[in-house]
CSV table of C-alpha atoms and ligand atoms in Angstrom, one decimal:
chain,number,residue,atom,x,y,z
A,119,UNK,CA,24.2,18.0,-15.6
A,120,UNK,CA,23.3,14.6,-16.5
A,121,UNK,CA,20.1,12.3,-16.4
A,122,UNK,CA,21.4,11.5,-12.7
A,123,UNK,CA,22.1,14.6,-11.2
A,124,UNK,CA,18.9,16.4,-12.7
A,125,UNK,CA,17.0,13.4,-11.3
A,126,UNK,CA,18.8,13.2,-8.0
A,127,UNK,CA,19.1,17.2,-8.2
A,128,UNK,CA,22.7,17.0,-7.2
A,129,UNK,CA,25.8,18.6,-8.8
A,130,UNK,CA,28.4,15.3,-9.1
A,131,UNK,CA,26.9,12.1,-9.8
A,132,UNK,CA,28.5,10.9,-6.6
A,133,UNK,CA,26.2,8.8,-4.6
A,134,UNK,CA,27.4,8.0,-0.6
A,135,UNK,CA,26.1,4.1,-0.6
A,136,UNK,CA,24.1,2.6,2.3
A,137,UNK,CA,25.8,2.0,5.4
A,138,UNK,CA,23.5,0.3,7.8
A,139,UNK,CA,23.9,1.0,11.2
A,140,UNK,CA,26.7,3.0,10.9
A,141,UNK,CA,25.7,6.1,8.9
A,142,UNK,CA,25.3,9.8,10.5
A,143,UNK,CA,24.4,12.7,10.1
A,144,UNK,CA,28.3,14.1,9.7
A,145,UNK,CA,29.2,12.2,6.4
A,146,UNK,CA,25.6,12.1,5.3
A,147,UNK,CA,25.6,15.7,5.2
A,148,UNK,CA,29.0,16.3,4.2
A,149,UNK,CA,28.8,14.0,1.1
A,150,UNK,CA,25.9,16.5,0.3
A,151,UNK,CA,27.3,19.8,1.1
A,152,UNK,CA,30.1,18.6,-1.3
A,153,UNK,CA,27.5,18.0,-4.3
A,154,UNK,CA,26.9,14.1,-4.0
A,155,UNK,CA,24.2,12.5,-2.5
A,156,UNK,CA,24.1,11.4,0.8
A,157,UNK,CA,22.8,8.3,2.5
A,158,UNK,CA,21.4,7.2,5.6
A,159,UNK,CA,21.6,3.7,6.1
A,160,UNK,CA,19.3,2.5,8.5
A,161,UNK,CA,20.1,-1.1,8.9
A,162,UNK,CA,18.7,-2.5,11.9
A,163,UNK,CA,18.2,0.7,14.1
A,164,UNK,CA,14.9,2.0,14.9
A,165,UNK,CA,13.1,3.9,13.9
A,166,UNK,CA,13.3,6.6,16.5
A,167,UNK,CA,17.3,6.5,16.1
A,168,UNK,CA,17.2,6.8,12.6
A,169,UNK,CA,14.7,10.1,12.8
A,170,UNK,CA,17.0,11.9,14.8
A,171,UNK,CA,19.8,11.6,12.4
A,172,UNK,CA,17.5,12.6,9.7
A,173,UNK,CA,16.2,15.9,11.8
A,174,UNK,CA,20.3,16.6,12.4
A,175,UNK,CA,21.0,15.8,8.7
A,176,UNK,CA,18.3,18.3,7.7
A,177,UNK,CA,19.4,20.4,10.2
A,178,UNK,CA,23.3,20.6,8.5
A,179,UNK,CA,22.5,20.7,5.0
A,180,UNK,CA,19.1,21.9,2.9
A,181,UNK,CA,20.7,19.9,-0.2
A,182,UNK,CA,19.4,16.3,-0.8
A,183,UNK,CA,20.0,13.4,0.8
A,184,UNK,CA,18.5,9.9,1.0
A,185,UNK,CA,17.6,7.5,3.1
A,186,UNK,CA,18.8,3.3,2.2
A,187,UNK,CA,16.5,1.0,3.2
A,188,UNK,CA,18.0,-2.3,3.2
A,189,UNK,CA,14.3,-4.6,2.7
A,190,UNK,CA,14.9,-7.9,4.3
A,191,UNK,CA,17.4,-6.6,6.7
A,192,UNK,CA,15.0,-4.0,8.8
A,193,UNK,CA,11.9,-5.5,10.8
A,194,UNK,CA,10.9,-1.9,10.2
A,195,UNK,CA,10.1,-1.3,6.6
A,196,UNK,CA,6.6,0.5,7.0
A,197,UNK,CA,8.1,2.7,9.7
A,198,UNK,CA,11.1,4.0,7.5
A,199,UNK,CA,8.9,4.7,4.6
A,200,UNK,CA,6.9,6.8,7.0
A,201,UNK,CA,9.7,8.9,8.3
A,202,UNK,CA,10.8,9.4,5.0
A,203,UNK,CA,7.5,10.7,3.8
A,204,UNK,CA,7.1,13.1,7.5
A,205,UNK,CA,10.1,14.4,6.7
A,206,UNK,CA,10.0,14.5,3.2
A,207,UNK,CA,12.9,13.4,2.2
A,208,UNK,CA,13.4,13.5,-1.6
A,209,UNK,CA,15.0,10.0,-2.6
A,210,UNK,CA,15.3,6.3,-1.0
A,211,UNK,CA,17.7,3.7,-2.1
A,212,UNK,CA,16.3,0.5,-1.6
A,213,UNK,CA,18.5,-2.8,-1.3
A,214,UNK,CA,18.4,-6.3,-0.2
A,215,UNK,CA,15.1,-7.4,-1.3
A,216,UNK,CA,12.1,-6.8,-3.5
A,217,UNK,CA,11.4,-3.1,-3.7
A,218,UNK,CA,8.0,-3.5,-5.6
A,219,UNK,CA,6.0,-3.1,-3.3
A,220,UNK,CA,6.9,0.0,-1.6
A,221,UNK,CA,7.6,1.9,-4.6
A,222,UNK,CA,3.6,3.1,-5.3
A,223,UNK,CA,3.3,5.0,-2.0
A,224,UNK,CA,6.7,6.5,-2.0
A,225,UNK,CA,6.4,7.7,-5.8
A,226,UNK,CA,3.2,8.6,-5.2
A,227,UNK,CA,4.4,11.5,-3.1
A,228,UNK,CA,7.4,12.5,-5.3
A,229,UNK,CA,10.3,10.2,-3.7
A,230,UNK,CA,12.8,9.5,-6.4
A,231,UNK,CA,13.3,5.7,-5.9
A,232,UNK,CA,17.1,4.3,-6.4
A,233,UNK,CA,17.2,0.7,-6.9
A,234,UNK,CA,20.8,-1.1,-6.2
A,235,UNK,CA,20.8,-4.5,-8.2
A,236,UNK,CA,23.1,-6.7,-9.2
A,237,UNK,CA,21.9,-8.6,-12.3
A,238,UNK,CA,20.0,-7.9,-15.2
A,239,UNK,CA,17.4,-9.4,-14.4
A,240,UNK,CA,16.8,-7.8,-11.0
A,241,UNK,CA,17.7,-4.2,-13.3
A,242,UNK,CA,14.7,-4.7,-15.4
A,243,UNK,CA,12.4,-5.5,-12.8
A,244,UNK,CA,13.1,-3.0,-10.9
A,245,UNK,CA,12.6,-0.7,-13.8
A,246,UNK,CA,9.3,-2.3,-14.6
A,247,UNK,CA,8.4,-1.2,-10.7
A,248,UNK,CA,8.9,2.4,-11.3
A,249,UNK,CA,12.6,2.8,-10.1
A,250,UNK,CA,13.7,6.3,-11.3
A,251,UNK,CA,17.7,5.1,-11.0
A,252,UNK,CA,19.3,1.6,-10.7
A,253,UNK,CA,22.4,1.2,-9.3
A,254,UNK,CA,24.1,-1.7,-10.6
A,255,UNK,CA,27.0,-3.3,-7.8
A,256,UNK,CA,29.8,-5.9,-8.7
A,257,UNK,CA,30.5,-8.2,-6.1
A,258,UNK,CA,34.0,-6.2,-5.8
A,259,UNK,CA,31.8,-4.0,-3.3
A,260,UNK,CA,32.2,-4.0,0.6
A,261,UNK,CA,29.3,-5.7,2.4
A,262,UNK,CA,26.4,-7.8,1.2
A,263,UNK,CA,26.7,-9.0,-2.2
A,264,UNK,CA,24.3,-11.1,-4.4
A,265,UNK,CA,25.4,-14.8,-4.6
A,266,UNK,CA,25.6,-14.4,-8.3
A,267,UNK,CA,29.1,-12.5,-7.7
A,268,UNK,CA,29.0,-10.6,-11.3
A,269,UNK,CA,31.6,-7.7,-11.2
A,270,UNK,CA,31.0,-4.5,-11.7
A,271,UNK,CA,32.8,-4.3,-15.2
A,272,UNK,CA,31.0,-6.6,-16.5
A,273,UNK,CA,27.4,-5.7,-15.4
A,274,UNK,CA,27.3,-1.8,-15.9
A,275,UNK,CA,27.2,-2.6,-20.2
A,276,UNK,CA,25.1,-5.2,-19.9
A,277,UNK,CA,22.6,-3.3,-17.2
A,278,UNK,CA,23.2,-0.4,-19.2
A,279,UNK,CA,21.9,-2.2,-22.2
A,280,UNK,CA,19.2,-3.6,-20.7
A,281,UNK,CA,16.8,-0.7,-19.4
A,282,UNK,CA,16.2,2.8,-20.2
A,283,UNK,CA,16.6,4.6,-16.7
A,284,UNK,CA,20.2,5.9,-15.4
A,285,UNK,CA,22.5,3.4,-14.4
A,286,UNK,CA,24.7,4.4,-11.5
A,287,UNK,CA,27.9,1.7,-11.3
A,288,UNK,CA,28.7,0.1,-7.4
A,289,UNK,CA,31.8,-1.7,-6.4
A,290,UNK,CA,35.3,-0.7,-6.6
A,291,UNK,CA,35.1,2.9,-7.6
A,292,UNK,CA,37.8,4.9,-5.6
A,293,UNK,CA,39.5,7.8,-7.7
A,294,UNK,CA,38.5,9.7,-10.9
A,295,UNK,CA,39.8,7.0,-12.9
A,296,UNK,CA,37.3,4.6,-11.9
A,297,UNK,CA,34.8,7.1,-12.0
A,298,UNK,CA,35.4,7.7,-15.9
A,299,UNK,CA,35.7,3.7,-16.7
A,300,UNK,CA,32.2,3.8,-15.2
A,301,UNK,CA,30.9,6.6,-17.4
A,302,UNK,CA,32.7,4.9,-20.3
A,303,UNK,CA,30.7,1.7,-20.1
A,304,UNK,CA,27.1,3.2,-19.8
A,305,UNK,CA,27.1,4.4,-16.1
A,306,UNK,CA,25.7,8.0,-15.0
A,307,UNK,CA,26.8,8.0,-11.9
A,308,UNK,CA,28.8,6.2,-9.2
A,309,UNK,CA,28.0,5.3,-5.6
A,310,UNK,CA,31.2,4.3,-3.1
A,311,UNK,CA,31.2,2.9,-0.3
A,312,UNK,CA,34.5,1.9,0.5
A,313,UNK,CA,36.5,4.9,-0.3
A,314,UNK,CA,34.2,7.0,2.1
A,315,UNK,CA,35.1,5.1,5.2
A,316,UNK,CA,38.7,6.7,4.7
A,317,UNK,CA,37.4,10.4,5.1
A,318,UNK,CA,38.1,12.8,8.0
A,319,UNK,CA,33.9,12.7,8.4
A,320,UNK,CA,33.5,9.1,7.9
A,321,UNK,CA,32.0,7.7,12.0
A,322,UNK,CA,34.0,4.9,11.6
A,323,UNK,CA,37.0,4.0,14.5
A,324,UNK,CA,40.8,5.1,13.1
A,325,UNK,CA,41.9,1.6,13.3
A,326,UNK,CA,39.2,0.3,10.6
A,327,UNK,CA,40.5,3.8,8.5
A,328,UNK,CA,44.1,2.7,9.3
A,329,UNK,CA,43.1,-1.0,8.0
A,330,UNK,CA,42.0,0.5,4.7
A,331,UNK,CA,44.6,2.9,4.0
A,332,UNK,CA,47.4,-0.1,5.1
A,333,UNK,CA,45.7,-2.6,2.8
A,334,UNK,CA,47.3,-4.1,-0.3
A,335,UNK,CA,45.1,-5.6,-3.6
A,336,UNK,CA,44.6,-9.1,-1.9
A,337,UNK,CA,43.5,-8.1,1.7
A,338,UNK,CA,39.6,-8.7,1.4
A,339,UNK,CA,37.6,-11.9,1.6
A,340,UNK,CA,34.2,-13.2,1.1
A,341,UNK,CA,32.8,-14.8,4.0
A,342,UNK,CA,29.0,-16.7,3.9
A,343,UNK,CA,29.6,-18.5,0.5
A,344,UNK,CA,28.7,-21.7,2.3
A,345,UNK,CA,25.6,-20.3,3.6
A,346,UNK,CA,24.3,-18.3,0.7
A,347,UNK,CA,24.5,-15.5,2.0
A,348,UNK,CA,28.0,-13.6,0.6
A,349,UNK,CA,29.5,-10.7,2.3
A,350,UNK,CA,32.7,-8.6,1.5
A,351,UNK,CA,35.2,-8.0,4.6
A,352,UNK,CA,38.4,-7.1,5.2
A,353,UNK,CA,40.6,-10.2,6.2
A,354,UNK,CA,40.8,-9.8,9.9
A,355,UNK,CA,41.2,-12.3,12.8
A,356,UNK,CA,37.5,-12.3,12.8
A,357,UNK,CA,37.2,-12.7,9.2
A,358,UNK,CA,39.5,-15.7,9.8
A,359,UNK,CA,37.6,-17.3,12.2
A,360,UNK,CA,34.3,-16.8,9.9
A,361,UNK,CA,35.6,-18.5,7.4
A,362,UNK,CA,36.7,-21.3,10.2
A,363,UNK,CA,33.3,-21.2,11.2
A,364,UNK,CA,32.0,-22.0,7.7
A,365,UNK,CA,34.7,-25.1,7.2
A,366,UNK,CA,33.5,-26.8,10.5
A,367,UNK,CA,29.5,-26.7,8.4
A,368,UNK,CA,28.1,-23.5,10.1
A,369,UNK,CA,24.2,-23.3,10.1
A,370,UNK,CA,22.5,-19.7,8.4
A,371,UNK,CA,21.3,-19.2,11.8
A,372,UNK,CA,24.7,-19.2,13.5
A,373,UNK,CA,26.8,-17.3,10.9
A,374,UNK,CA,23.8,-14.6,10.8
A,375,UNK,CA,24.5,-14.5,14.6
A,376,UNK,CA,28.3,-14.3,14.2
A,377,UNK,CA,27.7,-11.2,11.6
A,378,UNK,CA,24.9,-9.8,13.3
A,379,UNK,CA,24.9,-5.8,13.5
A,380,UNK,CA,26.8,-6.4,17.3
A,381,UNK,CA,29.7,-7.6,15.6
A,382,UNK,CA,29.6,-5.6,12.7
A,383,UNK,CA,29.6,-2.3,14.8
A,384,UNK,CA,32.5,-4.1,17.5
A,385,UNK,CA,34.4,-3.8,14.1
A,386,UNK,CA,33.7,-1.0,12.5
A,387,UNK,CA,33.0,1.5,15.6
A,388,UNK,CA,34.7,0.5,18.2
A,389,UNK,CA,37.5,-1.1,15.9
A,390,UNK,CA,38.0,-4.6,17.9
A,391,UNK,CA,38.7,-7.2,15.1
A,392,UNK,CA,39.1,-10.1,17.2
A,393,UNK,CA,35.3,-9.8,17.8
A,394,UNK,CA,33.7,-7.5,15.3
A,395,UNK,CA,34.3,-7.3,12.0
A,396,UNK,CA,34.6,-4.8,9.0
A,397,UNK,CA,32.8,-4.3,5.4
A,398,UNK,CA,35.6,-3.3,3.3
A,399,UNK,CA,35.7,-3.8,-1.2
A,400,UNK,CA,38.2,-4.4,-3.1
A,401,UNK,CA,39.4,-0.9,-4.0
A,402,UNK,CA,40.7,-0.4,-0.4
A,403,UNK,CA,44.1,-1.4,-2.2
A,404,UNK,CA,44.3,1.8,-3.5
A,405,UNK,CA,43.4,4.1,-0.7
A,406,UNK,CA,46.3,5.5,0.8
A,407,UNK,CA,45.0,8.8,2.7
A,408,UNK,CA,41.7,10.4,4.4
A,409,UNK,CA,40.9,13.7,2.9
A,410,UNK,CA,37.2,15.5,3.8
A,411,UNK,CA,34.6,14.4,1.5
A,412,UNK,CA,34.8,17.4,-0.3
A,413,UNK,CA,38.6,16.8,-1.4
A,414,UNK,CA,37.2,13.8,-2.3
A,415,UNK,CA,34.9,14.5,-4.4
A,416,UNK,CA,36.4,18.0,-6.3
A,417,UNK,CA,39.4,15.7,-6.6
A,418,UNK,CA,37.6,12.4,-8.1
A,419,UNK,CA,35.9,15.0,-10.6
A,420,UNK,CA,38.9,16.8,-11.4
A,421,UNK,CA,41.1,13.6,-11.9
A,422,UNK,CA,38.5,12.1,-14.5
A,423,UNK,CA,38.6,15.4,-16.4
A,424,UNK,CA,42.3,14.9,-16.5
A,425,UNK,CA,42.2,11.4,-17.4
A,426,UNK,CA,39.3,12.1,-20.2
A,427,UNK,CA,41.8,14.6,-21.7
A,428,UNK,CA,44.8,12.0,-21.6
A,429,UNK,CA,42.5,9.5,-23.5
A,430,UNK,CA,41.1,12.0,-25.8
A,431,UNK,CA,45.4,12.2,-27.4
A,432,UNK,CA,45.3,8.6,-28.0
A,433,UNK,CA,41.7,8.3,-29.2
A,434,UNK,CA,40.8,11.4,-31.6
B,227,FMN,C1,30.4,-0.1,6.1
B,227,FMN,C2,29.5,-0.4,5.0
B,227,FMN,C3,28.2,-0.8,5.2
B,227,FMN,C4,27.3,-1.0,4.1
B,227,FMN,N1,26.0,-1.2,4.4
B,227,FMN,C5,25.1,-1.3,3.4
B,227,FMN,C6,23.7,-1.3,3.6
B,227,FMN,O1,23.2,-1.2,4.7
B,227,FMN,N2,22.8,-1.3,2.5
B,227,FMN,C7,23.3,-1.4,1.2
B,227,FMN,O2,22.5,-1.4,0.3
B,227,FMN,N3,24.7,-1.4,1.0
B,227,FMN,C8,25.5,-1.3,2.0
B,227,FMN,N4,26.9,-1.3,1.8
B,227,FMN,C9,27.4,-1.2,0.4
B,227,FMN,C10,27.5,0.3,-0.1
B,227,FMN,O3,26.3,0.9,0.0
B,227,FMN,C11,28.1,0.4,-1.6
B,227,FMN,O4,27.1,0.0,-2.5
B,227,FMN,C12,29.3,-0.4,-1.8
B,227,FMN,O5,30.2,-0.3,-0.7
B,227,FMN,C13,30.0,0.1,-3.1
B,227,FMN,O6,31.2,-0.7,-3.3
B,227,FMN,P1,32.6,-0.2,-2.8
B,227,FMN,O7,32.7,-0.6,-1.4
B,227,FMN,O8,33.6,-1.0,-3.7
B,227,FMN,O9,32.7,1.3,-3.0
B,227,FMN,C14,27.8,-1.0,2.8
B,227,FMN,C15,29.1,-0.7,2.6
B,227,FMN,C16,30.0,-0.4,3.6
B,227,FMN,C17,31.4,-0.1,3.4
């Protein structure tokens, strides 16, 4: 048991990311049942949507779970942080924004507060706010990333280095391998995002899990460089015409519009991707199947073991 698991009180130090929008009760619970964390994402939904997957959540599994609340992306901050307290859930992840201000009146009431960053200098202010764990994500991660576009390998030392609280390591984690390279540059923990989609629990549409599995190393893109505003996605006919979009001078306004949660569930949920499109990090390259979480997870645990006990012959 490490800093992250007694903190988290979980068994791996698996964490499910975020998924706004798109998260459930099923893989929520499953990623917890199987001794990870689980996440509610609650993206744009409201807040009455998002309490009734936390009441069926609660009403799977009586291990912890948490609840992702993605700060400039929600109108409805004050209302999450309330439903979290009602229902006293134990930890929040908070992304996309400045998290200082929300962290006194969560903490204050024993929330553990995750933080997911993506630069040292966003690590040690979160830190100075009173986050308990920082996730540090590479820009190799599905979805919204920071314009700085660091990778993961790079940040997790550096992050690592930088503040005193556990370090959980984002962005192109998929087997045990990756999961030991993380623990051998300073990380805890991991959080995935990616590899979850491809998991008999995951809500997602078959095609989109077929779209994963099928994909080679090069089959991602980012869209919204032009814009500022940079977003991981598998290369789909939508993706292509984003990035059209974006050559003929797009306006924020529009390419929010063309990326708004409508097209991102058309994609992901009802697996159209002339219309819709689909998060999707670099590591889909090397998914290939979709177990349960739980053969996930025993297996990503067992296979760094194995791999820590190759390394050990060459190293000691
Ligand atoms: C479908 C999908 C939706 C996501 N939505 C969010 C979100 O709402 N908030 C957030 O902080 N991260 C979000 N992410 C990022 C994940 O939480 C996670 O940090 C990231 O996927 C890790 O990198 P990986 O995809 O390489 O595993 C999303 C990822 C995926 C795949």
């Amino acid at each position: 048991m490490n800093d992250v698991c007694r903190i988290l009180q979980i068994r791996y130090p698996i964490i499910q990311g975020g998924m706004g929008n798109i998260s459930n009760a099923e893989l929520t619970s499953a990623v917890s049942e199987a001794g990870g964390l689980g996440t509610i994402g609650v993206g744009t939904m409201a807040p009455d949507e998002v309490e009734s997957i936390l009441v069926e959540t609660k009403r799977r599994t009586s291990r912890p779970f948490a609840v992702n609340i993605p700060i400039q992306v929600t109108p409805y901050v004050e209302e999450m942080a309330s439903l979290v307290l009602k229902h006293n859930v134990p930890v929040v992840s908070l992304s996309a924004g400045n998290p200082a201000p929300l962290i006194p009146r969560l903490k204050e009431h024993g929330v553990k507060i995750i933080v997911v960053t993506a630069s040292v200098k966003q690590a040690k202010k979160a830190e100075a706010a009173g986050a308990d764990v920082l996730v540090a994500e590479g820009y190799e991660a599905a979805g919204i990333n920071s314009h700085l576009e660091l990778t993961t390998m790079t940040l997790i030392p550096q992050i690592a280095k930088a503040v005193r609280v556990p370090v959980v390591a984002a962005g192109g984690i998929g087997d045990g391998r990756g999961l030991l390279a993380a623990f051998a540059l300073g990380a805890q923990g991991v959080q995935l995002g990616t590899r979850l989609i491809a998991t008999k629990e995951a809500p997602f549409h078959e095609a989109y899990k077929q779209l994963i599995m099928d994909a080679g190393e090069n089959e991602t893109v980012i869209v919204g460089r032009s814009v500022g505003r940079v977003r991981r996605i598998m290369r789909t006919p939508y993706a292509e015409k984003l990035l059209q979009y974006e050559k003929e001078g797009v306006t924020l306004d529009e390419f929010n519009q063309y990326t708004s949660e409508e097209h991102h569930r058309r994609g992901a949920l009802s697996g159209d991707f002339s219309e819709g499109f689909v998060n999707a990090g670099q590591i889909a390259g090397l998914i290939q199947d979709a177990p349960t979480v739980q053969e996930l997870l025993d297996g990503m645990m067992e296979e760094a073991k194995q791999q820590l006990n190759q390394l050990q012959k060459i190293f000691f």
